[in-house]
Short mmCIF file of C-alpha atoms in Angstrom, two decimals:
data_model
loop_
_atom_site.label_atom_id
_atom_site.label_comp_id
_atom_site.label_asym_id
_atom_site.label_seq_id
_atom_site.Cartn_x
_atom_site.Cartn_y
_atom_site.Cartn_z
CA MET A 26 -0.07 -0.11 0.05
CA THR A 27 1.39 3.85 -1.16
CA LYS A 28 0.93 5.68 2.01
CA ALA A 29 1.47 9.75 2.08
CA LEU A 30 1.88 11.24 4.92
CA PHE A 31 -0.21 14.29 4.55
CA GLU A 32 -3.14 11.83 4.02
CA THR A 33 -6.48 10.98 6.25
CA ALA A 34 -4.94 7.15 7.44
CA SER A 35 -7.06 5.31 10.16
CA LEU A 36 -5.10 4.05 13.65
CA GLY A 37 -7.82 1.21 14.12
CA GLU A 38 -10.94 3.10 14.84
CA LEU A 39 -9.74 6.13 14.75
CA SER A 40 -9.25 8.46 11.67
CA LEU A 41 -6.65 10.61 11.82
CA LYS A 42 -6.07 13.74 9.28
CA ASN A 43 -2.43 12.69 8.62
CA ARG A 44 0.40 10.32 10.09
CA LEU A 45 1.99 12.29 12.07
CA VAL A 46 1.55 11.28 15.59
CA ARG A 47 2.96 13.73 19.24
CA SER A 48 4.65 11.64 20.91
CA ALA A 49 4.01 10.97 24.94
CA THR A 50 6.41 14.16 26.14
CA TRP A 51 7.46 15.19 30.01
CA GLU A 52 6.10 18.37 30.84
CA GLY A 53 6.30 18.08 35.34
CA ILE A 54 3.81 20.53 35.58
CA ALA A 55 1.23 19.17 37.52
CA SER A 56 0.43 19.09 40.93
CA PRO A 57 1.53 16.32 43.08
CA GLU A 58 -1.66 14.24 43.19
CA GLY A 59 -2.05 15.04 39.14
CA ALA A 60 -4.03 18.38 39.09
CA LEU A 61 -3.42 20.09 35.84
CA PRO A 62 -2.69 23.93 35.92
CA ASP A 63 -3.40 26.18 33.03
CA GLU A 64 -0.81 25.75 31.16
CA ALA A 65 -1.02 22.27 30.34
CA TYR A 66 -4.33 23.52 28.71
CA THR A 67 -2.34 25.77 26.57
CA ILE A 68 0.36 23.25 25.71
CA TYR A 69 -1.95 20.96 24.46
CA GLU A 70 -4.39 23.56 22.58
CA GLU A 71 -1.24 24.50 20.56
CA LEU A 72 -0.36 20.77 19.66
CA ALA A 73 -3.82 19.80 18.11
CA LYS A 74 -4.06 23.80 16.19
CA GLY A 75 -0.51 22.89 15.43
CA GLY A 76 -1.66 20.10 12.60
CA VAL A 77 -0.69 16.89 13.97
CA GLY A 78 -2.69 13.56 13.67
CA ALA A 79 -2.27 12.93 16.96
CA VAL A 80 -1.77 13.37 20.06
CA ILE A 81 -0.47 11.12 22.76
CA THR A 82 0.02 13.24 26.74
CA GLY A 83 2.94 13.22 28.87
CA PHE A 84 3.42 10.82 31.36
CA THR A 85 0.04 9.87 33.17
CA SER A 86 0.28 7.95 36.51
CA VAL A 87 -1.89 5.00 36.76
CA SER A 88 -0.91 5.45 41.09
CA ALA A 89 -0.92 8.02 43.79
CA THR A 90 1.71 6.42 45.37
CA ASP A 91 4.31 6.69 42.78
CA PHE A 92 6.87 8.59 44.00
CA TYR A 93 9.10 8.57 40.49
CA MET A 94 9.17 11.70 39.51
CA ASP A 95 7.95 15.59 40.59
CA ASP A 96 4.89 16.60 39.80
CA MET A 97 3.26 14.04 36.96
CA MET A 98 -0.16 14.02 35.60
CA ARG A 99 -2.56 11.41 37.08
CA LEU A 100 -5.37 9.66 36.15
CA SER A 101 -5.28 7.88 39.97
CA ARG A 102 -8.56 9.29 41.08
CA ASP A 103 -12.24 9.90 40.26
CA ASP A 104 -11.90 13.64 40.94
CA LEU A 105 -9.29 14.05 38.27
CA ILE A 106 -11.99 13.23 35.13
CA GLY A 107 -13.37 16.71 35.26
CA GLN A 108 -9.25 17.90 34.79
CA TYR A 109 -8.90 15.57 32.40
CA ARG A 110 -12.28 15.95 30.13
CA ARG A 111 -11.27 19.85 29.30
CA LEU A 112 -8.20 18.66 28.66
CA THR A 113 -10.12 15.87 25.62
CA ASP A 114 -12.63 18.72 24.59
CA LEU A 115 -9.63 21.17 23.62
CA ILE A 116 -8.01 18.56 21.90
CA HIS A 117 -11.20 17.24 20.16
CA ALA A 118 -12.13 20.87 19.22
CA GLU A 119 -9.35 20.82 16.75
CA ARG A 120 -10.44 17.02 14.84
CA VAL A 121 -7.44 15.57 17.22
CA PRO A 122 -7.98 12.09 18.62
CA VAL A 123 -5.99 12.34 22.26
CA ILE A 124 -4.26 9.13 23.38
CA ALA A 125 -3.05 9.32 27.32
CA GLN A 126 -0.35 7.46 28.51
CA LEU A 127 -0.61 5.57 31.77
CA ALA A 128 2.39 4.59 33.33
CA LEU A 129 4.19 3.58 36.33
CA GLY A 130 7.60 5.30 36.93
CA ALA A 131 7.83 2.36 39.96
CA PHE A 132 5.99 0.65 42.13
CA TYR A 133 6.24 1.57 46.58
CA ARG A 134 5.27 -0.52 49.19
CA PRO A 135 3.26 1.07 51.79
CA LEU A 136 5.49 0.64 55.14
CA PRO A 137 4.50 -0.16 58.68
CA GLY A 138 5.24 2.93 60.41
CA GLY A 139 4.40 5.34 57.61
CA GLY A 140 5.69 6.12 54.53
CA TYR A 141 6.81 4.25 51.14
CA ARG A 142 9.67 2.13 49.75
CA GLN A 143 10.64 1.69 46.34
CA THR A 144 9.70 -2.21 45.80
CA GLU A 145 11.19 -3.52 42.40
CA PRO A 146 9.69 -6.73 40.77
CA ASP A 147 12.04 -9.54 41.99
CA ASP A 148 10.74 -8.71 45.48
CA MET A 149 7.09 -7.88 44.88
CA THR A 150 4.41 -9.96 46.11
CA ALA A 151 1.73 -11.66 43.08
CA GLY A 152 -1.07 -9.59 45.37
CA GLU A 153 0.93 -6.18 44.18
CA ILE A 154 1.24 -7.41 40.83
CA ARG A 155 -2.18 -7.70 40.74
CA GLN A 156 -2.61 -4.03 42.48
CA VAL A 157 -0.68 -2.52 40.08
CA ILE A 158 -2.33 -4.42 36.38
CA ALA A 159 -5.64 -3.23 38.91
CA GLN A 160 -4.39 0.24 38.47
CA PHE A 161 -3.74 0.39 34.90
CA GLY A 162 -7.55 -0.81 34.30
CA GLN A 163 -8.91 1.38 36.51
CA ALA A 164 -6.60 4.60 34.81
CA ALA A 165 -7.80 3.32 31.61
CA ARG A 166 -11.13 3.50 32.93
CA ARG A 167 -10.98 7.16 34.04
CA ALA A 168 -8.92 7.91 30.82
CA LYS A 169 -12.54 6.49 29.17
CA GLU A 170 -14.64 8.76 31.21
CA ALA A 171 -12.82 12.26 30.57
CA GLY A 172 -13.23 11.52 27.54
CA PHE A 173 -9.85 9.90 25.97
CA ASP A 174 -10.35 8.22 22.81
CA GLY A 175 -7.23 5.84 24.14
CA VAL A 176 -4.95 4.73 26.26
CA GLN A 177 -0.58 3.89 25.61
CA ILE A 178 0.55 1.28 27.91
CA HIS A 179 4.29 2.63 29.01
CA ALA A 180 6.49 -0.58 28.51
CA ALA A 181 9.54 1.40 27.47
CA HIS A 182 12.51 3.77 28.79
CA PHE A 183 12.75 1.81 32.01
CA PHE A 184 10.43 2.67 33.63
CA PHE A 185 8.57 -0.19 36.30
CA LEU A 186 6.61 -2.15 33.37
CA SER A 187 10.01 -1.74 31.15
CA ARG A 188 12.42 -2.81 34.09
CA PHE A 189 9.53 -5.33 34.76
CA ILE A 190 9.80 -7.11 30.98
CA SER A 191 13.90 -6.50 30.86
CA PRO A 192 15.73 -9.69 32.31
CA ARG A 193 18.52 -7.00 33.68
CA VAL A 194 15.73 -6.60 36.46
CA ASN A 195 13.39 -9.25 35.99
CA HIS A 196 14.89 -12.84 38.15
CA ARG A 197 11.71 -13.99 39.09
CA SER A 198 11.05 -18.07 38.70
CA ASP A 199 7.40 -18.02 38.48
CA GLU A 200 4.08 -16.38 35.92
CA TYR A 201 6.15 -13.74 35.61
CA GLY A 202 10.06 -14.09 35.55
CA GLY A 203 11.87 -16.36 33.65
CA SER A 204 11.06 -16.76 29.75
CA THR A 205 10.73 -13.51 28.18
CA GLU A 206 7.27 -14.94 27.52
CA HIS A 207 6.87 -15.04 31.59
CA ARG A 208 8.08 -10.64 31.74
CA GLY A 209 5.88 -9.99 29.45
CA ARG A 210 3.10 -11.98 30.65
CA ILE A 211 2.24 -8.39 33.13
CA LEU A 212 1.75 -6.38 29.40
CA LEU A 213 -1.66 -8.96 28.09
CA ASP A 214 -3.18 -8.92 31.79
CA ILE A 215 -2.95 -5.22 31.56
CA LEU A 216 -4.29 -5.29 28.65
CA GLN A 217 -7.10 -8.03 29.01
CA GLU A 218 -7.70 -5.56 32.30
CA ILE A 219 -8.29 -1.76 30.14
CA ARG A 220 -10.37 -4.47 27.88
CA ALA A 221 -12.46 -4.89 30.62
CA GLN A 222 -12.61 -1.45 32.59
CA ALA A 223 -12.71 0.73 29.11
CA PRO A 224 -14.04 -1.62 26.35
CA GLY A 225 -13.96 0.64 23.14
CA LEU A 226 -10.93 2.73 23.83
CA HIS A 227 -7.49 2.20 21.01
CA VAL A 228 -4.96 0.73 23.57
CA THR A 229 -1.59 1.14 22.12
CA VAL A 230 1.25 -0.14 23.59
CA LYS A 231 5.07 1.93 23.47
CA ILE A 232 7.97 -0.18 23.52
CA ASN A 233 11.84 -0.75 23.47
CA CYS A 234 13.58 -2.34 20.49
CA SER A 235 16.56 -2.55 23.07
CA ASP A 236 17.76 -1.88 26.35
CA PHE A 237 20.77 -1.07 24.10
CA ALA A 238 22.51 -2.73 27.91
CA THR A 239 23.63 -6.33 28.47
CA PRO A 240 21.99 -8.38 30.52
CA GLY A 241 18.21 -6.74 28.76
CA LEU A 242 16.06 -6.92 27.00
CA THR A 243 17.11 -7.41 22.93
CA GLU A 244 15.93 -6.72 19.90
CA GLU A 245 14.56 -11.07 19.54
CA GLU A 246 13.13 -10.79 22.81
CA SER A 247 11.63 -7.04 21.92
CA MET A 248 9.96 -8.78 18.28
CA ILE A 249 8.21 -11.43 21.14
CA LEU A 250 6.65 -9.36 23.04
CA CYS A 251 4.98 -7.39 19.86
CA ARG A 252 3.50 -10.86 18.06
CA MET A 253 2.80 -11.68 21.40
CA LEU A 254 0.58 -7.93 21.97
CA ASP A 255 -0.96 -8.63 18.65
CA GLU A 256 -1.38 -12.25 19.02
CA ALA A 257 -3.60 -10.68 22.15
CA GLY A 258 -5.70 -8.08 20.00
CA ILE A 259 -3.41 -4.81 21.11
CA ASP A 260 -4.75 -1.94 18.48
CA SER A 261 -1.15 -0.64 17.18
CA LEU A 262 2.45 -0.21 18.47
CA GLU A 263 4.82 2.36 19.39
CA ILE A 264 8.67 1.22 18.83
CA SER A 265 11.19 3.17 20.93
CA GLY A 266 14.37 2.41 22.82
CA ASN A 267 15.88 2.97 26.07
CA GLY A 268 16.15 6.05 26.88
CA THR A 269 14.61 9.51 25.03
CA SER A 270 16.26 11.92 23.33
CA VAL A 271 19.73 11.33 20.55
CA GLY A 272 21.39 14.18 20.46
CA GLY A 273 22.84 15.58 17.04
CA ILE A 274 20.34 14.61 15.08
CA ARG A 275 20.18 16.29 11.36
CA PRO A 276 17.94 16.17 8.88
CA HIS A 277 19.13 13.55 5.93
CA VAL A 278 21.84 12.92 7.90
CA ASN A 279 20.70 10.00 11.48
CA GLU A 280 16.89 10.61 11.46
CA GLY A 281 14.62 7.61 12.19
CA TYR A 282 16.97 5.68 14.43
CA PHE A 283 14.43 3.93 15.32
CA ALA A 284 12.53 2.74 11.86
CA PRO A 285 14.80 -0.38 11.29
CA PHE A 286 13.65 -2.35 14.01
CA ALA A 287 9.95 -0.43 13.62
CA ALA A 288 10.06 -1.80 10.37
CA LYS A 289 11.10 -5.54 10.82
CA VAL A 290 8.07 -5.11 13.74
CA ALA A 291 5.91 -3.69 10.87
CA GLU A 292 6.14 -6.73 8.77
CA ALA A 293 5.56 -8.92 11.64
CA VAL A 294 2.58 -8.39 13.08
CA SER A 295 -1.02 -7.09 11.90
CA VAL A 296 -1.61 -3.69 13.57
CA PRO A 297 0.17 -0.16 12.96
CA VAL A 298 3.20 0.18 14.19
CA ILE A 299 4.43 4.16 14.99
CA ALA A 300 7.92 5.11 14.47
CA VAL A 301 9.24 7.46 17.08
CA GLY A 302 13.12 8.01 17.04
CA GLY A 303 14.62 11.67 15.48
CA TRP A 304 12.47 12.57 12.10
CA ARG A 305 13.25 15.86 10.93
CA SER A 306 12.32 16.42 7.77
CA THR A 307 9.81 15.36 5.27
CA GLU A 308 11.66 13.63 2.52
CA GLU A 309 12.63 10.63 5.56
CA MET A 310 9.56 10.73 7.01
CA GLU A 311 7.88 9.53 3.03
CA LYS A 312 10.38 7.90 1.79
CA ALA A 313 10.21 6.11 5.52
CA LEU A 314 6.69 5.28 4.94
CA ARG A 315 6.63 4.37 0.85
CA ASP A 316 9.84 2.26 1.70
CA THR A 317 9.11 0.50 4.72
CA SER A 318 5.24 -0.96 6.54
CA ILE A 319 5.47 1.18 9.18
CA ALA A 320 2.24 3.37 9.25
CA PHE A 321 2.27 6.36 11.15
CA LEU A 322 5.37 8.44 12.55
CA SER A 323 5.86 10.59 16.41
CA LEU A 324 7.52 12.87 17.04
CA SER A 325 8.25 14.70 20.71
CA ARG A 326 11.71 17.72 20.82
CA PRO A 327 10.58 19.50 17.39
CA LEU A 328 6.86 19.81 18.55
CA LEU A 329 8.17 21.81 21.39
CA ARG A 330 10.15 23.87 18.63
CA GLN A 331 7.51 24.48 16.57
CA PRO A 332 4.32 22.81 17.75
CA ASP A 333 2.46 23.72 14.10
CA LEU A 334 5.66 21.81 12.85
CA PRO A 335 2.83 19.85 10.77
CA ARG A 336 0.60 22.22 9.93
CA LEU A 337 3.92 24.43 8.52
CA MET A 338 5.13 21.02 6.31
CA GLU A 339 1.80 20.25 4.92
CA ALA A 340 1.53 23.77 3.50
CA GLY A 341 5.41 23.66 1.83
CA GLU A 342 6.45 26.33 4.17
CA VAL A 343 9.70 24.03 6.02
CA THR A 344 10.49 21.09 4.98
CA GLU A 345 12.89 20.73 8.21
CA SER A 346 12.20 20.69 11.40
CA ALA A 347 14.21 23.71 12.96
CA CYS A 348 15.21 21.62 16.12
CA ILE A 349 18.72 21.69 16.25
CA SER A 350 18.44 18.39 18.94
CA CYS A 351 20.58 19.93 22.15
CA ASN A 352 18.08 18.41 24.53
CA ARG A 353 18.48 21.63 26.36
CA CYS A 354 14.92 21.44 26.85
CA TYR A 355 15.53 18.61 29.61
CA HIS A 356 16.55 21.60 31.93
CA SER A 357 13.97 24.10 30.96
CA PRO A 358 11.04 24.40 32.84
CA CYS A 359 8.16 22.39 31.60
CA HIS A 360 10.60 20.88 28.69
CA ARG A 361 9.99 24.20 26.86
CA CYS A 362 12.25 24.94 23.87
CA VAL A 363 14.92 27.08 24.90
CA PHE A 364 14.55 29.06 21.53
CA ARG A 365 11.15 29.75 21.87
CA ARG A 366 10.11 32.90 23.56
#
């Protein structure tokens, strides 16, 4: 099938006006409880108006007791639903579907004397694993009530689920450890729980192509997990890698650094594959769509510099992103591009 960057396309049951997706990008501006400040609405309205085909929110924790990072968005309480409904309404006003990235930074066990302790997969009880699975399902139910079109299970970047499926961290000997299939069982159980609690949502997974560490998740194991998810009924897959942004990306030189593996996955599964990682030019993005079975491309840093980049590219006003991959946005308030005034 011939694909073009700026054509309407179906991501499962979702209709997108083009093949560009805003990949989840950390903002770090929510309250400790996960409430949204006014700036969050400004950021997402700007993205929706900028012409992107779909928006995936930044890291949104499923737990009220996830202390892995400060200022995370959360879908851990029902009283937050109204604030997220306002967010989805703003995005939908621009005819853009929006997906909540559901994530867990780490699991924290309550201590008898008060407080919490981070607990890694090896030391978790079966009941605690079931608790995490339930938290993802409950967060998906809140996402649906808030008007989200889908949810993304965040199993990349060495946050909790990424660590759980990695042989570098998970040395369990029960049904959730050992083989790749057993370590990946938690993803299938979360998918099943989301389907039960929030039927009708588009469910996607963000997963590492590799942990880029030894021992660690390899491309061979990632492929096994992608096929498992496909067979279990996942709606799409976003292929990433351990770590987030590579510096020094230049148009036509080193774009699309996860695309080679994403292309292999796209040939092996029946669902749409989204490739993230260093896209900077219309030429290279069109080439990836033309020459592979990758269905969608996702952008993060370029949209910090130019939230209207999709609109500018479609109009032919620009052919390359102005992002220079300096990654200084990581050290700026709400991850804002330092070159934007």
